[in-house]
Amino acid sequence: MPRRVVAFLIAGFVAGCGLADEDGVRDRTDVAAAEVAAGSDDPDEAAEVAVPGEFDGELHGPDLMVMGSETLPDGFVDEVRELAGVRAAASLSVSSVAVGERAITVAGGDLGRIRAFTPEATATNDDVWEVISAGDIALEHGIGADLDGPLGGALDVRTRGMGMTLRIGAYAATIPGVDGVVNERRAGQLGITRDNAVVLSAGRAELVDLAESIRSMTGEHAVVRSLADEQDTVRGGERGSRRLANLSGGSVAEAVGSFRYRYFSDGTVEPDPDWVSANIRTARVPLLGRVTCHRVLLSQLRAALEEIVERGLADAIDPADYGGCYVPRFIGRDPARGLSLHTWGIAVDINVSTNQRGTPGEIDRDVVAIFQRWGFAWGGHWEWTDPMHFELARLVQPR
């Protein structure tokens, strides 16, 4: 029988949580006061790992993160640790998973190592690591408040072309730029590429020089970014803060690829021009006319719209109320809220004015069924509905 874990409510949690910029939020952790099923007898379903022992080690301020779209080479972490100025380094598995209309960044790995790179209030709180060990996710306060997910409630994520429900076991500050932490077994279930990232503490080392040394080791296979200073640079020269967008596993994630991008204080995003050139296409499709999307979406979108016309449902879609497909941006143009899935060009919004967030929507359900048959997930099925939104969930070969 699976072990069961009991965690306790601490720090006066109030449903809805504090925003990320509230005073003292990074010094606070909130843990679900509920019994947590740590897994099941089915090894394909169990997500429990051993609970790390009581933390009595040294805290390491996270300064740099190295992140690639693939597993980093064997021995890479050891090489990083040997660089002058590096105090500590730990391997992570990091990727983006879809939650509603956004992609949030989730990290997994050896919890005993990860906790040393988190703030003291999180690192020393055994209850946080106990619920993560049991298979829960620990979310940053800001992203949790934005998702409006209650502590102990469900977080519905999409990966590998299917849905998975995680329990929100804690709200806690973890590693800058990471929205949620899971254990390594849960990370594998989410399809997150194993050991594709490294977080490191540089102490008094010059971060710019250290980052350049690491870039010379990784070449074009990874992005190195500062966690200590996420300030945007001015447009025109070295433009914007640089990150890597990498969706978690499945045929769609593999097909759309990962890309580097720059972002700016106004919330705009500029994906790598080479990725855009290789993947983003403008084409004409039935009903909507000219659309700009990821190339792997276009054939399935065209097939779905052709069937809608054939079935006499053309009047159910208003071309003038089309909300776009490839629209690179953060949700609400706020970097703290995660990338919109439109940044990958794998989602379309139709009949926008009559299908707003949080409503059942007025879109014809026969149209929904056709889109689903052609590999699209519908936002109207989400807990917080988004009925205008259709997103590529699986690859389907057109007839």
Short mmCIF file of C-alpha atoms in Angstrom, two decimals:
data_model
loop_
_atom_site.label_atom_id
_atom_site.label_comp_id
_atom_site.label_asym_id
_atom_site.label_seq_id
_atom_site.Cartn_x
_atom_site.Cartn_y
_atom_site.Cartn_z
CA MET A 1 0.00 0.00 0.00
CA PRO A 2 1.29 3.47 -0.70
CA ARG A 3 2.56 5.51 2.20
CA ARG A 4 0.41 8.48 3.16
CA VAL A 5 1.74 11.81 4.27
CA VAL A 6 0.09 14.35 6.54
CA ALA A 7 1.15 17.98 6.14
CA PHE A 8 0.16 20.86 8.43
CA LEU A 9 -1.15 24.33 7.73
CA ILE A 10 1.45 26.94 8.63
CA ALA A 11 1.97 30.67 8.31
CA GLY A 12 -1.70 31.63 8.37
CA PHE A 13 -2.66 30.71 4.81
CA VAL A 14 -5.59 32.60 3.33
CA ALA A 15 -7.23 31.25 0.18
CA GLY A 16 -6.02 33.08 -2.89
CA CYS A 17 -2.53 33.73 -1.50
CA GLY A 18 -0.45 36.86 -1.58
CA LEU A 19 0.84 38.40 -4.76
CA ALA A 20 4.48 37.88 -5.59
CA ASP A 21 5.41 41.45 -4.79
CA GLU A 22 3.71 41.61 -1.40
CA ASP A 23 5.97 42.48 1.51
CA GLY A 24 7.49 39.39 3.04
CA VAL A 25 6.00 36.93 0.55
CA ARG A 26 9.40 35.35 -0.16
CA ASP A 27 9.80 34.72 3.56
CA ARG A 28 6.52 32.85 3.81
CA THR A 29 5.51 29.31 2.96
CA ASP A 30 2.01 27.86 2.97
CA VAL A 31 1.44 24.11 3.10
CA ALA A 32 -1.82 22.26 2.54
CA ALA A 33 -3.48 20.99 5.70
CA ALA A 34 -4.73 17.72 4.30
CA GLU A 35 -3.78 14.09 4.04
CA VAL A 36 -1.97 13.48 0.77
CA ALA A 37 -2.12 10.20 -1.10
CA ALA A 38 1.51 9.64 -1.98
CA GLY A 39 0.88 7.40 -4.94
CA SER A 40 -0.86 4.18 -5.90
CA ASP A 41 -0.04 0.52 -6.28
CA ASP A 42 0.27 1.08 -10.03
CA PRO A 43 3.92 2.00 -10.77
CA ASP A 44 2.78 4.03 -13.76
CA GLU A 45 0.67 6.22 -11.46
CA ALA A 46 2.79 6.45 -8.30
CA ALA A 47 4.72 9.68 -7.91
CA GLU A 48 6.14 9.31 -4.41
CA VAL A 49 9.86 9.60 -3.71
CA ALA A 50 11.82 9.45 -0.47
CA VAL A 51 11.41 12.51 1.73
CA PRO A 52 14.73 14.35 2.08
CA GLY A 53 16.06 14.47 5.62
CA GLU A 54 15.92 17.51 7.84
CA PHE A 55 17.79 20.38 6.24
CA ASP A 56 20.95 21.28 8.10
CA GLY A 57 23.18 22.21 5.18
CA GLU A 58 24.42 25.46 3.70
CA LEU A 59 22.13 27.67 1.66
CA HIS A 60 23.34 28.60 -1.81
CA GLY A 61 22.03 31.79 -3.35
CA PRO A 62 21.00 30.96 -6.94
CA ASP A 63 22.94 33.17 -9.35
CA LEU A 64 22.87 31.53 -12.78
CA MET A 65 20.77 28.93 -14.56
CA VAL A 66 21.92 26.92 -17.54
CA MET A 67 19.04 25.42 -19.53
CA GLY A 68 18.99 23.31 -22.67
CA SER A 69 16.24 21.71 -24.69
CA GLU A 70 17.95 18.32 -24.31
CA THR A 71 19.68 16.50 -21.46
CA LEU A 72 23.02 18.16 -20.77
CA PRO A 73 26.16 16.04 -21.38
CA ASP A 74 27.38 13.58 -18.77
CA GLY A 75 29.81 15.24 -16.41
CA PHE A 76 28.63 18.76 -17.26
CA VAL A 77 27.58 19.56 -13.69
CA ASP A 78 30.97 18.42 -12.38
CA GLU A 79 32.71 20.64 -14.94
CA VAL A 80 30.61 23.61 -13.83
CA ARG A 81 31.47 22.97 -10.19
CA GLU A 82 35.16 23.14 -11.04
CA LEU A 83 34.92 26.60 -12.62
CA ALA A 84 36.59 29.37 -10.64
CA GLY A 85 34.12 31.11 -8.35
CA VAL A 86 31.40 28.44 -8.42
CA ARG A 87 30.38 27.55 -4.87
CA ALA A 88 27.74 24.94 -5.67
CA ALA A 89 25.74 23.56 -8.58
CA ALA A 90 22.79 21.19 -8.89
CA SER A 91 21.19 19.46 -11.84
CA LEU A 92 17.52 20.16 -12.62
CA SER A 93 14.89 18.98 -15.06
CA VAL A 94 13.11 22.12 -16.29
CA SER A 95 10.41 22.66 -18.89
CA SER A 96 7.12 24.41 -19.54
CA VAL A 97 3.77 22.71 -19.07
CA ALA A 98 0.43 24.03 -20.23
CA VAL A 99 -2.02 25.32 -17.64
CA GLY A 100 -5.04 26.99 -19.16
CA GLU A 101 -3.91 29.38 -21.89
CA ARG A 102 -0.37 29.73 -20.50
CA ALA A 103 2.81 27.76 -20.08
CA ILE A 104 4.33 27.69 -16.60
CA THR A 105 7.92 26.68 -15.85
CA VAL A 106 8.23 23.56 -13.71
CA ALA A 107 11.44 22.16 -12.23
CA GLY A 108 12.09 18.71 -10.81
CA GLY A 109 15.09 16.81 -9.56
CA ASP A 110 16.86 15.70 -6.41
CA LEU A 111 14.90 17.55 -3.73
CA GLY A 112 17.75 17.30 -1.25
CA ARG A 113 19.91 19.32 -3.64
CA ILE A 114 17.24 21.70 -4.94
CA ARG A 115 16.21 22.94 -1.49
CA ALA A 116 19.68 24.37 -0.82
CA PHE A 117 19.07 26.89 -3.64
CA THR A 118 15.73 28.13 -2.26
CA PRO A 119 15.13 30.91 0.32
CA GLU A 120 15.72 29.94 3.93
CA ALA A 121 11.99 29.94 4.78
CA THR A 122 11.42 27.31 2.09
CA ALA A 123 14.62 25.31 2.50
CA THR A 124 14.12 24.78 6.22
CA ASN A 125 10.41 23.97 6.06
CA ASP A 126 10.23 20.17 6.07
CA ASP A 127 6.48 20.18 5.37
CA VAL A 128 7.06 21.76 1.95
CA TRP A 129 9.48 19.02 0.90
CA GLU A 130 7.25 16.34 2.35
CA VAL A 131 4.29 17.25 0.15
CA ILE A 132 6.53 17.58 -2.92
CA SER A 133 7.98 14.15 -2.16
CA ALA A 134 4.42 12.80 -2.04
CA GLY A 135 3.79 13.98 -5.60
CA ASP A 136 2.32 17.46 -5.04
CA ILE A 137 3.50 20.64 -6.72
CA ALA A 138 4.80 23.66 -4.79
CA LEU A 139 3.84 26.85 -6.63
CA GLU A 140 5.25 30.34 -6.38
CA HIS A 141 2.78 32.63 -4.60
CA GLY A 142 2.38 34.98 -7.56
CA ILE A 143 1.60 32.36 -10.19
CA GLY A 144 -0.69 30.57 -7.75
CA ALA A 145 -2.65 33.73 -7.06
CA ASP A 146 -2.91 34.43 -10.77
CA LEU A 147 -4.20 30.91 -11.42
CA ASP A 148 -6.59 31.34 -8.49
CA GLY A 149 -5.80 27.84 -7.26
CA PRO A 150 -6.65 27.12 -3.61
CA LEU A 151 -4.05 25.49 -1.43
CA GLY A 152 -4.75 21.77 -1.42
CA GLY A 153 -6.77 22.16 -4.63
CA ALA A 154 -6.24 20.77 -8.10
CA LEU A 155 -3.98 22.13 -10.82
CA ASP A 156 -4.92 20.77 -14.23
CA VAL A 157 -1.93 20.59 -16.57
CA ARG A 158 -1.61 19.31 -20.13
CA THR A 159 1.35 17.36 -21.40
CA ARG A 160 2.03 14.42 -23.72
CA GLY A 161 -1.28 15.21 -25.41
CA MET A 162 -3.31 14.45 -22.29
CA GLY A 163 -4.40 16.03 -19.05
CA MET A 164 -2.95 15.44 -15.61
CA THR A 165 -4.20 16.78 -12.29
CA LEU A 166 -1.66 17.79 -9.66
CA ARG A 167 -2.46 18.72 -6.08
CA ILE A 168 -1.22 22.16 -5.00
CA GLY A 169 0.59 21.05 -1.86
CA ALA A 170 2.38 24.29 -1.02
CA TYR A 171 2.89 27.90 -1.95
CA ALA A 172 6.54 28.76 -1.53
CA ALA A 173 9.32 30.82 -3.08
CA THR A 174 11.78 28.46 -4.74
CA ILE A 175 14.22 29.30 -7.55
CA PRO A 176 13.88 32.57 -9.51
CA GLY A 177 12.21 31.98 -12.85
CA VAL A 178 10.65 28.69 -11.71
CA ASP A 179 6.88 28.69 -11.21
CA GLY A 180 6.55 25.27 -9.60
CA VAL A 181 8.67 22.47 -8.15
CA VAL A 182 7.86 18.74 -8.30
CA ASN A 183 9.84 15.64 -7.45
CA GLU A 184 11.84 13.88 -10.14
CA ARG A 185 9.31 11.09 -10.59
CA ARG A 186 6.48 13.53 -11.16
CA ALA A 187 8.70 15.48 -13.56
CA GLY A 188 9.12 12.32 -15.61
CA GLN A 189 5.35 11.79 -15.73
CA LEU A 190 4.99 15.35 -17.00
CA GLY A 191 7.39 14.60 -19.83
CA ILE A 192 9.99 17.10 -18.63
CA THR A 193 13.40 16.47 -20.19
CA ARG A 194 15.66 14.93 -17.56
CA ASP A 195 18.70 16.90 -16.32
CA ASN A 196 18.50 19.60 -18.99
CA ALA A 197 19.37 22.43 -16.60
CA VAL A 198 21.82 23.44 -13.88
CA VAL A 199 21.37 26.04 -11.14
CA LEU A 200 24.52 27.40 -9.58
CA SER A 201 25.75 29.73 -6.89
CA ALA A 202 28.68 31.93 -7.83
CA GLY A 203 29.49 33.67 -4.55
CA ARG A 204 31.75 36.61 -5.31
CA ALA A 205 32.55 35.55 -8.88
CA GLU A 206 31.93 37.98 -11.70
CA LEU A 207 28.69 36.66 -13.19
CA VAL A 208 29.25 38.04 -16.68
CA ASP A 209 32.65 36.34 -16.99
CA LEU A 210 31.33 33.11 -15.48
CA ALA A 211 28.35 33.06 -17.81
CA GLU A 212 30.65 33.50 -20.80
CA SER A 213 32.81 30.59 -19.63
CA ILE A 214 29.74 28.37 -19.38
CA ARG A 215 28.46 29.48 -22.80
CA SER A 216 31.80 28.43 -24.28
CA MET A 217 31.18 24.97 -22.80
CA THR A 218 27.59 24.64 -24.06
CA GLY A 219 27.83 26.40 -27.43
CA GLU A 220 24.36 26.70 -28.95
CA HIS A 221 22.95 23.83 -26.91
CA ALA A 222 21.85 25.84 -23.87
CA VAL A 223 20.96 29.30 -22.59
CA VAL A 224 22.79 30.81 -19.62
CA ARG A 225 20.89 33.49 -17.74
CA SER A 226 21.32 35.45 -14.56
CA LEU A 227 18.94 34.75 -11.71
CA ALA A 228 20.38 37.48 -9.56
CA ASP A 229 19.46 40.24 -12.00
CA GLU A 230 16.55 39.84 -14.41
CA GLN A 231 16.60 43.47 -15.50
CA ASP A 232 15.68 44.15 -19.10
CA THR A 233 18.23 45.89 -21.28
CA VAL A 234 17.26 48.74 -23.57
CA ARG A 235 16.05 48.08 -27.07
CA GLY A 236 18.56 48.49 -29.76
CA GLY A 237 21.95 46.80 -28.85
CA GLU A 238 21.81 43.83 -26.57
CA ARG A 239 18.05 43.57 -26.48
CA GLY A 240 15.98 42.20 -23.65
CA SER A 241 16.44 39.43 -21.12
CA ARG A 242 17.11 36.05 -22.71
CA ARG A 243 15.35 32.78 -21.88
CA LEU A 244 14.56 29.40 -23.38
CA ALA A 245 11.01 28.25 -24.17
CA ASN A 246 10.79 24.47 -24.02
CA LEU A 247 7.47 22.61 -23.85
CA SER A 248 7.33 19.30 -21.99
CA GLY A 249 7.14 15.93 -23.73
CA GLY A 250 4.80 14.52 -26.33
CA SER A 251 4.55 14.54 -30.10
CA VAL A 252 3.34 18.14 -30.29
CA ALA A 253 6.15 19.44 -28.05
CA GLU A 254 8.70 17.55 -30.13
CA ALA A 255 7.23 18.86 -33.38
CA VAL A 256 7.02 22.54 -32.40
CA GLY A 257 10.55 22.64 -30.97
CA SER A 258 12.17 24.87 -28.38
CA PHE A 259 13.42 28.39 -28.95
CA ARG A 260 15.36 31.15 -27.30
CA TYR A 261 13.56 34.42 -26.82
CA ARG A 262 14.06 37.92 -25.52
CA TYR A 263 11.47 39.75 -23.49
CA PHE A 264 11.03 43.35 -22.51
CA SER A 265 9.47 45.33 -19.71
CA ASP A 266 6.35 46.01 -21.78
CA GLY A 267 5.61 42.26 -21.85
CA THR A 268 6.44 41.75 -25.52
CA VAL A 269 8.39 38.68 -26.59
CA GLU A 270 10.75 38.18 -29.51
CA PRO A 271 11.42 34.51 -30.31
CA ASP A 272 14.67 33.56 -32.02
CA PRO A 273 14.38 34.69 -35.68
CA ASP A 274 15.84 31.39 -36.90
CA TRP A 275 13.11 29.44 -35.09
CA VAL A 276 10.46 31.79 -36.45
CA SER A 277 11.81 31.42 -39.98
CA ALA A 278 11.84 27.62 -39.72
CA ASN A 279 8.44 27.20 -38.10
CA ILE A 280 6.02 30.13 -38.42
CA ARG A 281 4.04 30.31 -41.64
CA THR A 282 1.31 32.52 -43.10
CA ALA A 283 -1.27 30.69 -45.17
CA ARG A 284 -4.86 30.95 -46.30
CA VAL A 285 -7.42 28.62 -44.69
CA PRO A 286 -11.20 28.29 -45.09
CA LEU A 287 -13.42 30.77 -43.24
CA LEU A 288 -10.61 32.63 -41.42
CA GLY A 289 -8.62 33.66 -44.49
CA ARG A 290 -4.94 34.44 -43.93
CA VAL A 291 -3.56 33.16 -40.63
CA THR A 292 -0.06 33.04 -39.16
CA CYS A 293 0.65 29.90 -37.11
CA HIS A 294 3.18 27.17 -36.47
CA ARG A 295 3.59 25.05 -39.59
CA VAL A 296 2.52 21.81 -37.82
CA LEU A 297 -0.82 23.34 -36.86
CA LEU A 298 -1.80 24.60 -40.29
CA SER A 299 -2.72 21.31 -41.96
CA GLN A 300 -4.92 20.25 -39.03
CA LEU A 301 -6.55 23.68 -38.78
CA ARG A 302 -7.28 23.63 -42.50
CA ALA A 303 -8.75 20.13 -42.27
CA ALA A 304 -10.97 21.07 -39.33
CA LEU A 305 -12.27 24.19 -41.08
CA GLU A 306 -12.87 22.28 -44.32
CA GLU A 307 -15.00 19.75 -42.42
CA ILE A 308 -16.91 22.59 -40.74
CA VAL A 309 -17.76 23.98 -44.18
CA GLU A 310 -18.68 20.52 -45.50
CA ARG A 311 -21.01 19.98 -42.55
CA GLY A 312 -22.86 23.23 -43.26
CA LEU A 313 -21.55 24.94 -40.13
CA ALA A 314 -19.68 27.79 -41.77
CA ASP A 315 -22.03 30.38 -40.26
CA ALA A 316 -20.97 29.23 -36.78
CA ILE A 317 -17.57 30.93 -37.20
CA ASP A 318 -17.26 34.70 -37.61
CA PRO A 319 -14.06 35.56 -39.54
CA ALA A 320 -14.24 39.13 -38.22
CA ASP A 321 -14.10 37.81 -34.64
CA TYR A 322 -10.88 35.81 -35.06
CA GLY A 323 -8.38 36.49 -32.26
CA GLY A 324 -5.15 35.29 -33.82
CA CYS A 325 -2.76 32.34 -33.63
CA TYR A 326 0.94 33.28 -33.51
CA VAL A 327 0.97 36.14 -31.00
CA PRO A 328 4.21 36.06 -28.98
CA ARG A 329 3.51 37.51 -25.54
CA PHE A 330 3.22 36.85 -21.84
CA ILE A 331 -0.20 36.45 -20.28
CA GLY A 332 -1.36 39.99 -19.56
CA ARG A 333 2.02 41.10 -20.92
CA ASP A 334 3.48 40.28 -17.50
CA PRO A 335 6.65 38.09 -17.44
CA ALA A 336 5.65 36.80 -14.00
CA ARG A 337 2.48 35.23 -15.43
CA GLY A 338 4.03 32.84 -17.94
CA LEU A 339 4.18 32.67 -21.72
CA SER A 340 0.98 32.48 -23.69
CA LEU A 341 0.76 29.29 -25.75
CA HIS A 342 0.17 31.61 -28.71
CA THR A 343 3.91 32.33 -28.53
CA TRP A 344 4.48 28.88 -30.05
CA GLY A 345 1.77 29.51 -32.66
CA ILE A 346 -0.14 26.36 -31.64
CA ALA A 347 -3.47 27.90 -30.58
CA VAL A 348 -6.26 29.82 -32.29
CA ASP A 349 -8.95 32.03 -30.77
CA ILE A 350 -12.25 32.19 -32.63
CA ASN A 351 -15.55 33.98 -32.01
CA VAL A 352 -13.78 35.98 -29.31
CA SER A 353 -16.54 38.42 -28.34
CA THR A 354 -19.09 35.73 -27.43
CA ASN A 355 -16.69 33.26 -25.81
CA GLN A 356 -14.97 35.11 -22.99
CA ARG A 357 -12.96 33.59 -20.14
CA GLY A 358 -15.00 32.04 -17.34
CA THR A 359 -18.16 31.60 -19.44
CA PRO A 360 -19.65 28.49 -21.08
CA GLY A 361 -19.32 30.23 -24.42
CA GLU A 362 -21.72 30.33 -27.31
CA ILE A 363 -19.62 28.44 -29.84
CA ASP A 364 -21.45 25.63 -31.62
CA ARG A 365 -20.62 22.33 -29.89
CA ASP A 366 -20.57 20.52 -33.24
CA VAL A 367 -17.73 22.87 -34.21
CA VAL A 368 -15.97 21.96 -30.97
CA ALA A 369 -16.33 18.25 -31.75
CA ILE A 370 -14.81 18.71 -35.20
CA PHE A 371 -11.82 20.60 -33.81
CA GLN A 372 -11.29 17.86 -31.24
CA ARG A 373 -11.42 15.19 -33.93
CA TRP A 374 -8.61 17.04 -35.69
CA GLY A 375 -6.35 17.03 -32.64
CA PHE A 376 -7.32 20.26 -30.87
CA ALA A 377 -8.07 20.67 -27.17
CA TRP A 378 -10.87 23.12 -26.32
CA GLY A 379 -10.51 25.72 -23.58
CA GLY A 380 -14.17 25.34 -22.72
CA HIS A 381 -13.33 22.10 -20.95
CA TRP A 382 -10.93 23.74 -18.52
CA GLU A 383 -11.91 24.45 -14.93
CA TRP A 384 -11.61 28.17 -15.66
CA THR A 385 -13.11 28.11 -19.11
CA ASP A 386 -11.67 29.81 -22.19
CA PRO A 387 -14.17 28.80 -24.89
CA MET A 388 -12.61 30.89 -27.67
CA HIS A 389 -9.36 28.88 -27.37
CA PHE A 390 -8.46 25.83 -29.48
CA GLU A 391 -4.97 24.41 -28.96
CA LEU A 392 -3.00 21.74 -30.79
CA ALA A 393 -2.95 18.71 -28.45
CA ARG A 394 -2.03 15.81 -30.73
CA LEU A 395 -0.81 15.31 -34.26
CA VAL A 396 -3.35 14.01 -36.77
CA GLN A 397 -2.52 13.13 -40.35
CA PRO A 398 -4.97 14.90 -42.70
CA ARG A 399 -6.82 12.71 -45.17
#
